Coordinates of C-alpha atoms and ligand atoms in Angstrom, one line a residue:
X1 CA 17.0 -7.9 15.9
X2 CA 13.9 -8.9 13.7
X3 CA 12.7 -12.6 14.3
X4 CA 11.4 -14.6 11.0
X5 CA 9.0 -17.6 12.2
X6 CA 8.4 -19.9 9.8
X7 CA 5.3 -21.3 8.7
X8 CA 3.4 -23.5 6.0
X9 CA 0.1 -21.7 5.5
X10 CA -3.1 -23.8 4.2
X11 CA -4.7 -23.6 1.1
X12 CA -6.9 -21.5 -0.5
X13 CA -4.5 -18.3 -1.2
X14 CA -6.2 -16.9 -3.7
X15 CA -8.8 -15.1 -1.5
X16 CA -11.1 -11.6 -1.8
X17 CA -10.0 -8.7 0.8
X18 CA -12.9 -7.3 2.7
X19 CA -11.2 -3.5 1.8
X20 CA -13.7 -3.3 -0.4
X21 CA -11.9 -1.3 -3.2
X22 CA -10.0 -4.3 -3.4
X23 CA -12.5 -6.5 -3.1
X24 CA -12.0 -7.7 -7.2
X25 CA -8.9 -9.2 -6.7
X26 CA -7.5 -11.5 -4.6
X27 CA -5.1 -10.8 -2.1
X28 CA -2.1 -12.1 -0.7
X29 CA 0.4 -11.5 3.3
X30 CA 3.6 -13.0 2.4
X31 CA 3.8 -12.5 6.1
X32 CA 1.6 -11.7 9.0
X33 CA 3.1 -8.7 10.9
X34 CA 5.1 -6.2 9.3
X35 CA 8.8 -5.0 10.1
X36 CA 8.3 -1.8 8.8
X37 CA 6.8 -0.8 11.6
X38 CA 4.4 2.4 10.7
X39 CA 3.7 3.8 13.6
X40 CA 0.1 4.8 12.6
X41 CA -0.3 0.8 11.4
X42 CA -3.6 -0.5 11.8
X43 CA -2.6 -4.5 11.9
X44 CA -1.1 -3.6 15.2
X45 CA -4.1 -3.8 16.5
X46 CA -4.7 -7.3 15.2
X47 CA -5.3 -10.1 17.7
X48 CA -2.7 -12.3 15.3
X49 CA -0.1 -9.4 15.2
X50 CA 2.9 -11.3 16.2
X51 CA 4.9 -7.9 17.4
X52 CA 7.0 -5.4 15.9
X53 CA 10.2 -7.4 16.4
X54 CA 9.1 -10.1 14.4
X55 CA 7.0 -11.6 11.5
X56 CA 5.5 -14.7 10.2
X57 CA 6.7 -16.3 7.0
X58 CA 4.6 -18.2 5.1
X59 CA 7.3 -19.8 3.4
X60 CA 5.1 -22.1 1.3
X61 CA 3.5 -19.2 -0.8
X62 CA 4.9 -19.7 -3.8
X63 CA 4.1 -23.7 -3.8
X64 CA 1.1 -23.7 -3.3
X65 CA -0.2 -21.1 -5.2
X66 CA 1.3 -22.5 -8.4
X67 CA -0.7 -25.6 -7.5
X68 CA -4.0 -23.8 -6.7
X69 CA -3.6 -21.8 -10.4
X70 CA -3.0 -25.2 -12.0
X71 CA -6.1 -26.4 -10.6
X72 CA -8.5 -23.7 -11.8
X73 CA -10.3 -23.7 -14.8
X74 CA -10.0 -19.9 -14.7
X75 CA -7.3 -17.7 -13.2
X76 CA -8.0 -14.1 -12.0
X77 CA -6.7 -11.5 -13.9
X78 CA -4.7 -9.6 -10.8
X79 CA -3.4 -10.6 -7.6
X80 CA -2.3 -8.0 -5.1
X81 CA 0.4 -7.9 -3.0
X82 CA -0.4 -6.5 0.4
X83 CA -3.2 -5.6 2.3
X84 CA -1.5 -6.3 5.6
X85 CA 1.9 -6.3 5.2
X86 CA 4.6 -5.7 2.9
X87 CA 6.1 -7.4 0.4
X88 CA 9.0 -5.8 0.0
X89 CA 10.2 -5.6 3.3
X90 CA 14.1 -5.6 4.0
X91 CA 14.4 -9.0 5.3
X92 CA 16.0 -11.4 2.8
X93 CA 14.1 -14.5 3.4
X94 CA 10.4 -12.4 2.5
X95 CA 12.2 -11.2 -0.4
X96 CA 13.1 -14.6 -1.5
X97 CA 9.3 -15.5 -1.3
X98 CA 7.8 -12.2 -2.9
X99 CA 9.9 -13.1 -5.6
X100 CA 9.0 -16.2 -6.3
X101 CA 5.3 -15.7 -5.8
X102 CA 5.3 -13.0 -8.2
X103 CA 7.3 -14.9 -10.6
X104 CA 5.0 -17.9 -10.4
X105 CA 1.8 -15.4 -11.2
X106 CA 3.0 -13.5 -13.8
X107 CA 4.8 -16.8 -15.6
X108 CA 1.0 -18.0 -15.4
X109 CA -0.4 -14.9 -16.9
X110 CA -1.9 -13.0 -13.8
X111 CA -0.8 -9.6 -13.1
X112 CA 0.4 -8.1 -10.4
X113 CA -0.5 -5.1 -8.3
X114 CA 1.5 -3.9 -5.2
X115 CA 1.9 -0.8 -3.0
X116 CA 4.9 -0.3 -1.1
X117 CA 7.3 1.6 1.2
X118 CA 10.2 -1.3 1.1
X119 CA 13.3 -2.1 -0.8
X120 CA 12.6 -2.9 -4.9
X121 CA 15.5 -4.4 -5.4
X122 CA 17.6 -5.2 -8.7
X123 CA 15.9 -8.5 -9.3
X124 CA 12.0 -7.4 -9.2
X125 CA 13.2 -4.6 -12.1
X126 CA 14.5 -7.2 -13.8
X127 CA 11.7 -9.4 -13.4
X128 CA 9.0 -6.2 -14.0
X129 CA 10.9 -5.4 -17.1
X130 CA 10.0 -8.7 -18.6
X131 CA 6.5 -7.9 -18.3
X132 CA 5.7 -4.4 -17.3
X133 CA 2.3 -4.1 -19.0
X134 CA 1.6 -6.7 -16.0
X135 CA 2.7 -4.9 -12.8
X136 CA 0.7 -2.0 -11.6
X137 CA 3.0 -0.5 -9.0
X138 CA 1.9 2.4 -6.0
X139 CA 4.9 3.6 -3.7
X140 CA 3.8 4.9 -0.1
X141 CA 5.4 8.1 0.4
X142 CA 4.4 11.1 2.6
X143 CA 8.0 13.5 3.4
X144 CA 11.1 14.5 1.3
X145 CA 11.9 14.6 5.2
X146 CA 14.8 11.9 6.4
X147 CA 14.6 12.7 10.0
X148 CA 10.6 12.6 10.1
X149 CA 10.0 9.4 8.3
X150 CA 12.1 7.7 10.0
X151 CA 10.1 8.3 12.8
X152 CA 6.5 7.8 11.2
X153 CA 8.4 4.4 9.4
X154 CA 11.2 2.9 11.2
X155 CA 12.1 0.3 8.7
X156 CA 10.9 1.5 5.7
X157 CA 13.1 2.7 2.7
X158 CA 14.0 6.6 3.0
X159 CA 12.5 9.1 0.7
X160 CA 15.4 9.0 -1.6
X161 CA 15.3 5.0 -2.0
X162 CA 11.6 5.5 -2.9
X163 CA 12.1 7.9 -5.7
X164 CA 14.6 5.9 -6.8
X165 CA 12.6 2.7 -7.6
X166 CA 10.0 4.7 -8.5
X167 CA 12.3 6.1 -11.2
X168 CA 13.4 2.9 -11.9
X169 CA 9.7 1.5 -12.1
X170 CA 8.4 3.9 -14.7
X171 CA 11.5 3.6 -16.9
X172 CA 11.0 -0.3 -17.3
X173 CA 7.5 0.6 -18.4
X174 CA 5.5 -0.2 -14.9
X175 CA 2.7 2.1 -14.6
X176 CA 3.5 3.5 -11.2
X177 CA 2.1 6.0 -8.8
X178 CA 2.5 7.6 -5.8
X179 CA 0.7 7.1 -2.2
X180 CA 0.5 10.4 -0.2
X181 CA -1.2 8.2 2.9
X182 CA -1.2 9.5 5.6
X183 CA -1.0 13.1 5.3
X184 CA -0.3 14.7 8.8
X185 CA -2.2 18.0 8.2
X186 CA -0.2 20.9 8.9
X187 CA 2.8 18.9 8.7
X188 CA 3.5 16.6 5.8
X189 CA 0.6 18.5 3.9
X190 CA 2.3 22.2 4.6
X191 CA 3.0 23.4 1.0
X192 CA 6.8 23.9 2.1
X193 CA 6.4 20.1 2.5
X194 CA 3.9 18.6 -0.3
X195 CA 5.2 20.9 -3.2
X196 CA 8.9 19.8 -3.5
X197 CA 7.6 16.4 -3.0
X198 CA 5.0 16.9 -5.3
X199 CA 8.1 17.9 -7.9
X200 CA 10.3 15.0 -7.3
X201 CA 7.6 12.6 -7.7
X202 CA 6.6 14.5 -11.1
X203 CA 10.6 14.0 -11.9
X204 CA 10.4 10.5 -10.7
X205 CA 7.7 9.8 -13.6
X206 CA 4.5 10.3 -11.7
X207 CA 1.6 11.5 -13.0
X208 CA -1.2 10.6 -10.8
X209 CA -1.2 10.2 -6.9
X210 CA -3.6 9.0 -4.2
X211 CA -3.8 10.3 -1.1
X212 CA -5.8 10.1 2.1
X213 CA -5.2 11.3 5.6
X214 CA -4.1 10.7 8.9
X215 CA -6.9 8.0 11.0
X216 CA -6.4 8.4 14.6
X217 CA -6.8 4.7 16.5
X218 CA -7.5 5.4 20.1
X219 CA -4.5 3.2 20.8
X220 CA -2.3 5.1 19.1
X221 CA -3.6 8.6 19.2
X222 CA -0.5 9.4 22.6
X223 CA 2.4 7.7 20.8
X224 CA 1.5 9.9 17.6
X225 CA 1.0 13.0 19.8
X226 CA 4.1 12.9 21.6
X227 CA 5.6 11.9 18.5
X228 CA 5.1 14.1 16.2
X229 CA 5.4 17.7 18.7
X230 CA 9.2 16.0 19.5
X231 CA 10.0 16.7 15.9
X232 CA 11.9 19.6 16.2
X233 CA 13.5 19.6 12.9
X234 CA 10.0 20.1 11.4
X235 CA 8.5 23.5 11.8
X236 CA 6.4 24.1 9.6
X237 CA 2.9 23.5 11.1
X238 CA 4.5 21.7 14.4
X239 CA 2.6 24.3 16.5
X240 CA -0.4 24.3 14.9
X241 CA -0.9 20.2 14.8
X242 CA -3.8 20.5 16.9
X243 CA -5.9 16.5 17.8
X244 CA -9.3 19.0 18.4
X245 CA -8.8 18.9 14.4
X246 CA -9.5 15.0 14.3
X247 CA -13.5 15.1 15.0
X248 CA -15.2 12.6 12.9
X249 CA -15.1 9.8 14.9
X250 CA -15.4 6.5 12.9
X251 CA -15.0 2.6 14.8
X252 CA -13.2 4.5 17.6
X253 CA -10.8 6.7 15.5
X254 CA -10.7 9.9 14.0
X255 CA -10.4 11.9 11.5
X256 CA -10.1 15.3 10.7
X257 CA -13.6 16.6 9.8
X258 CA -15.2 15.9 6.4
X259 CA -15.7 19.7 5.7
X260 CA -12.0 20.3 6.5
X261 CA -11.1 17.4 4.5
X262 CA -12.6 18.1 1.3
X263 CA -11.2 21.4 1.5
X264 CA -7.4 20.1 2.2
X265 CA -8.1 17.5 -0.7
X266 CA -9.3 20.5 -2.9
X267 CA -6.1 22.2 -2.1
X268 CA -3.8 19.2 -2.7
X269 CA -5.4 18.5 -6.0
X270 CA -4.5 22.2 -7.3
X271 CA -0.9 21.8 -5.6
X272 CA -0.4 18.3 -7.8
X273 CA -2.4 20.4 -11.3
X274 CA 0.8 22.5 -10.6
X275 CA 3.1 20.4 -10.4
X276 CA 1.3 17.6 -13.5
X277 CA 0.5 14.8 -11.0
X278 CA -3.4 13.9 -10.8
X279 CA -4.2 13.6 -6.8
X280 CA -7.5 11.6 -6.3
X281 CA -8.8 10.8 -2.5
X282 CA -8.7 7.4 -0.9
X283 CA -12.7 6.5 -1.2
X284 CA -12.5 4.1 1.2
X285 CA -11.5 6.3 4.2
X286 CA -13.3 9.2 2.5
X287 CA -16.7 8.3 1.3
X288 CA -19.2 10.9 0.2
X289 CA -16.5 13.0 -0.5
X290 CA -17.3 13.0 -4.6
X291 CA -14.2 12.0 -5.8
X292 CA -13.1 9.3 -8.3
X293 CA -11.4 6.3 -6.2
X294 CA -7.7 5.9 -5.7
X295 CA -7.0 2.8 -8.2
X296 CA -4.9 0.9 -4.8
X297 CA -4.5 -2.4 -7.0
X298 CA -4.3 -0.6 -10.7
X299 CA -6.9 0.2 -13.0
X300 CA -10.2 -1.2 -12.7
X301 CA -10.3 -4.7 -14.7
X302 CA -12.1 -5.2 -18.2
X303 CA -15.9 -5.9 -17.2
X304 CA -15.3 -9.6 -18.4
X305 CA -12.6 -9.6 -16.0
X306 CA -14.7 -8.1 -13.4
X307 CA -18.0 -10.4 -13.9
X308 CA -15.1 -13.4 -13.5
X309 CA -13.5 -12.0 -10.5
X310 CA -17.1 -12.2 -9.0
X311 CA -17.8 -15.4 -10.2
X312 CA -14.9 -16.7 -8.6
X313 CA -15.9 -15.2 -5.3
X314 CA -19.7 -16.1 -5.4
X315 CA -20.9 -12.8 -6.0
X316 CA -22.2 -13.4 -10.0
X317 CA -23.1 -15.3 -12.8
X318 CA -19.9 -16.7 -14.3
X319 CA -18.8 -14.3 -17.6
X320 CA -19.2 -15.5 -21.0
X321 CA -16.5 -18.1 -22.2
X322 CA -13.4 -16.4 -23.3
X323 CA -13.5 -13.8 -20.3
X324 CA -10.8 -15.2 -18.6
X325 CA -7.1 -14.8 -18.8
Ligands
SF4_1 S1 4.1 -1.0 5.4 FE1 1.9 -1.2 5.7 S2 1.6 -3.1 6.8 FE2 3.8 -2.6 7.0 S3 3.9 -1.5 9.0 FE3 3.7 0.0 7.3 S4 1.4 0.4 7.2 FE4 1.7 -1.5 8.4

């Protein structure tokens, strides 16, 4: 039984993410925690993580962010929805605020950017399909496998739900992709596992994917282990799944090595050619690697809207007049 607390949350909303491919748009946590539950989920490890059987509302979202945009002069041109949690998550009440934060940013002009693995239900389409050229959607999805990602994502929508709104997202207009992140190598980046799902995202609509793998937090490096070897009903690659593979260490974590990466991500890229989907590399987690960035929150912004997105955070000279949405 999942508890929702609750809570008013303080003014400003409309703040930069560290992440820093994000870092030219603000961000917004409709909660703190996350139901989902990922077991490979980073905020775990937060001190404010309020535990896996609960989250934090911030009920007031929508309120005060319609205040804050009436107050500025200039608006940003893209908010995105979550760097910390989900906004889709299958709890009614954080529903009720997604939607109405959403609604209030895109009835004041400012897009909206989003990556989930939750439930997008009837009444986002029908709110997305008002405005799609304002939504940039990315769906998190590793496994056509039921059984397997419902272990690596207790709560999250199945595989078929997934396809399903991202089907429903490209036919509204919503330029969608996909999020292979993170691949498990030798197990949800076996070719008798990435290929059909490869095909039923191209089927889905997708034409471009981003993809990154597996980071290894010290904390969770036993759960994973014992994990993923009890998942008998996934042999391809169980065997091999070897942790000595994870050796560039990074904040305490790991990795699998750079050399081995570049050469999986060289592979997936010629697996999505076949099947027409674009794969580019997380940057962010995979730096030096050469590759073009993922595009997390949507394409990059107009350089007005760029030099204004600074502006706003301190970081430049404000953009000529007119550069603002
Ligand atoms: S959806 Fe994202 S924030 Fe939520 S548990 Fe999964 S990884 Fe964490």
């Amino acid at each position: 039984m999942v508890e929702v607390l609750l809570r008013k949350r303080k003014p400003p909303i409309l703040t930069p993410s560290r992440i820093p491919c994000l870092r030219q748009f603000p961000t917004i946590n409709i909660t703190q925690g996350c139901v989902l539950g990922c077991v490979y989920c980073y905020i775990q490890g937060y001190s404010n993580y309020p535990g896996p059987e609960r989250v934090v509302l911030y009920e007031n979202t929508a309120e005060l962010i319609a205040c804050e945009l009436a107050r500025k002069r200039r608006k940003p041109c893209r908010v995105y929805f979550s760097p910390s949690s989900d906004a889709f998550q299958p709890l009614p009440e954080v529903q009720d605020v997604s939607f109405r934060t959403m609604a209030v940013l895109l009835d004041s002009g400012v897009e909206v950017a989003f990556l989930t693995k939750g439930f997008v239900g009837h009444r986002f389409i029908r709110l997305f399909s008002e405005t799609p050229h304002m939504i940039f959607a990315q769906v998190g999805i590793t496994t056509l496998d039921e059984t397997l990602c419902r272990l690596l994502e207790p709560r999250a929508a199945g595989p078929c739900e997934r396809l399903e709104a991202i089907a429903k997202l490209n036919q509204i207009g919503v330029r969608t992709t996909a999020r292979l992140d993170p691949l498990i190598p030798d197990v949800t980046d076996a070719t008798d596992s990435i290929a059909p799902l490869l095909d039923a995202l191209r089927e889905a609509g997708v034409k471009s994917a981003a993809a990154s793998y597996l980071f290894l937090r010290p904390r969770f490096t036993a759960r994973m282990k014992s994990l993923l070897v009890s998942v008998s009903a996934t042999p391809p690659g169980m065997d091999a799944w070897q942790y000595q593979k994870f050796s560039d260490g990074c904040g305490g974590g790991r990795m699998i090595g750079s050399a081995e990466r570049h050469r999986r991500f060289a592979r997936l890229r010629a697996l999505g050619k076949a099947a027409g989907i674009q794969i580019a590399p997380c940057l962010c987690k995979n730096p030096g690697l050469g590759w073009v960035g993922c595009a997390i929150a949507g394409p990059p912004p107009s350089a007005e809207q760029d030099g204004l997105v600074q502006h706003m955070f301190g970081f430049a000279e404000p953009p000529p007049a007119g550069g603002m949405v």
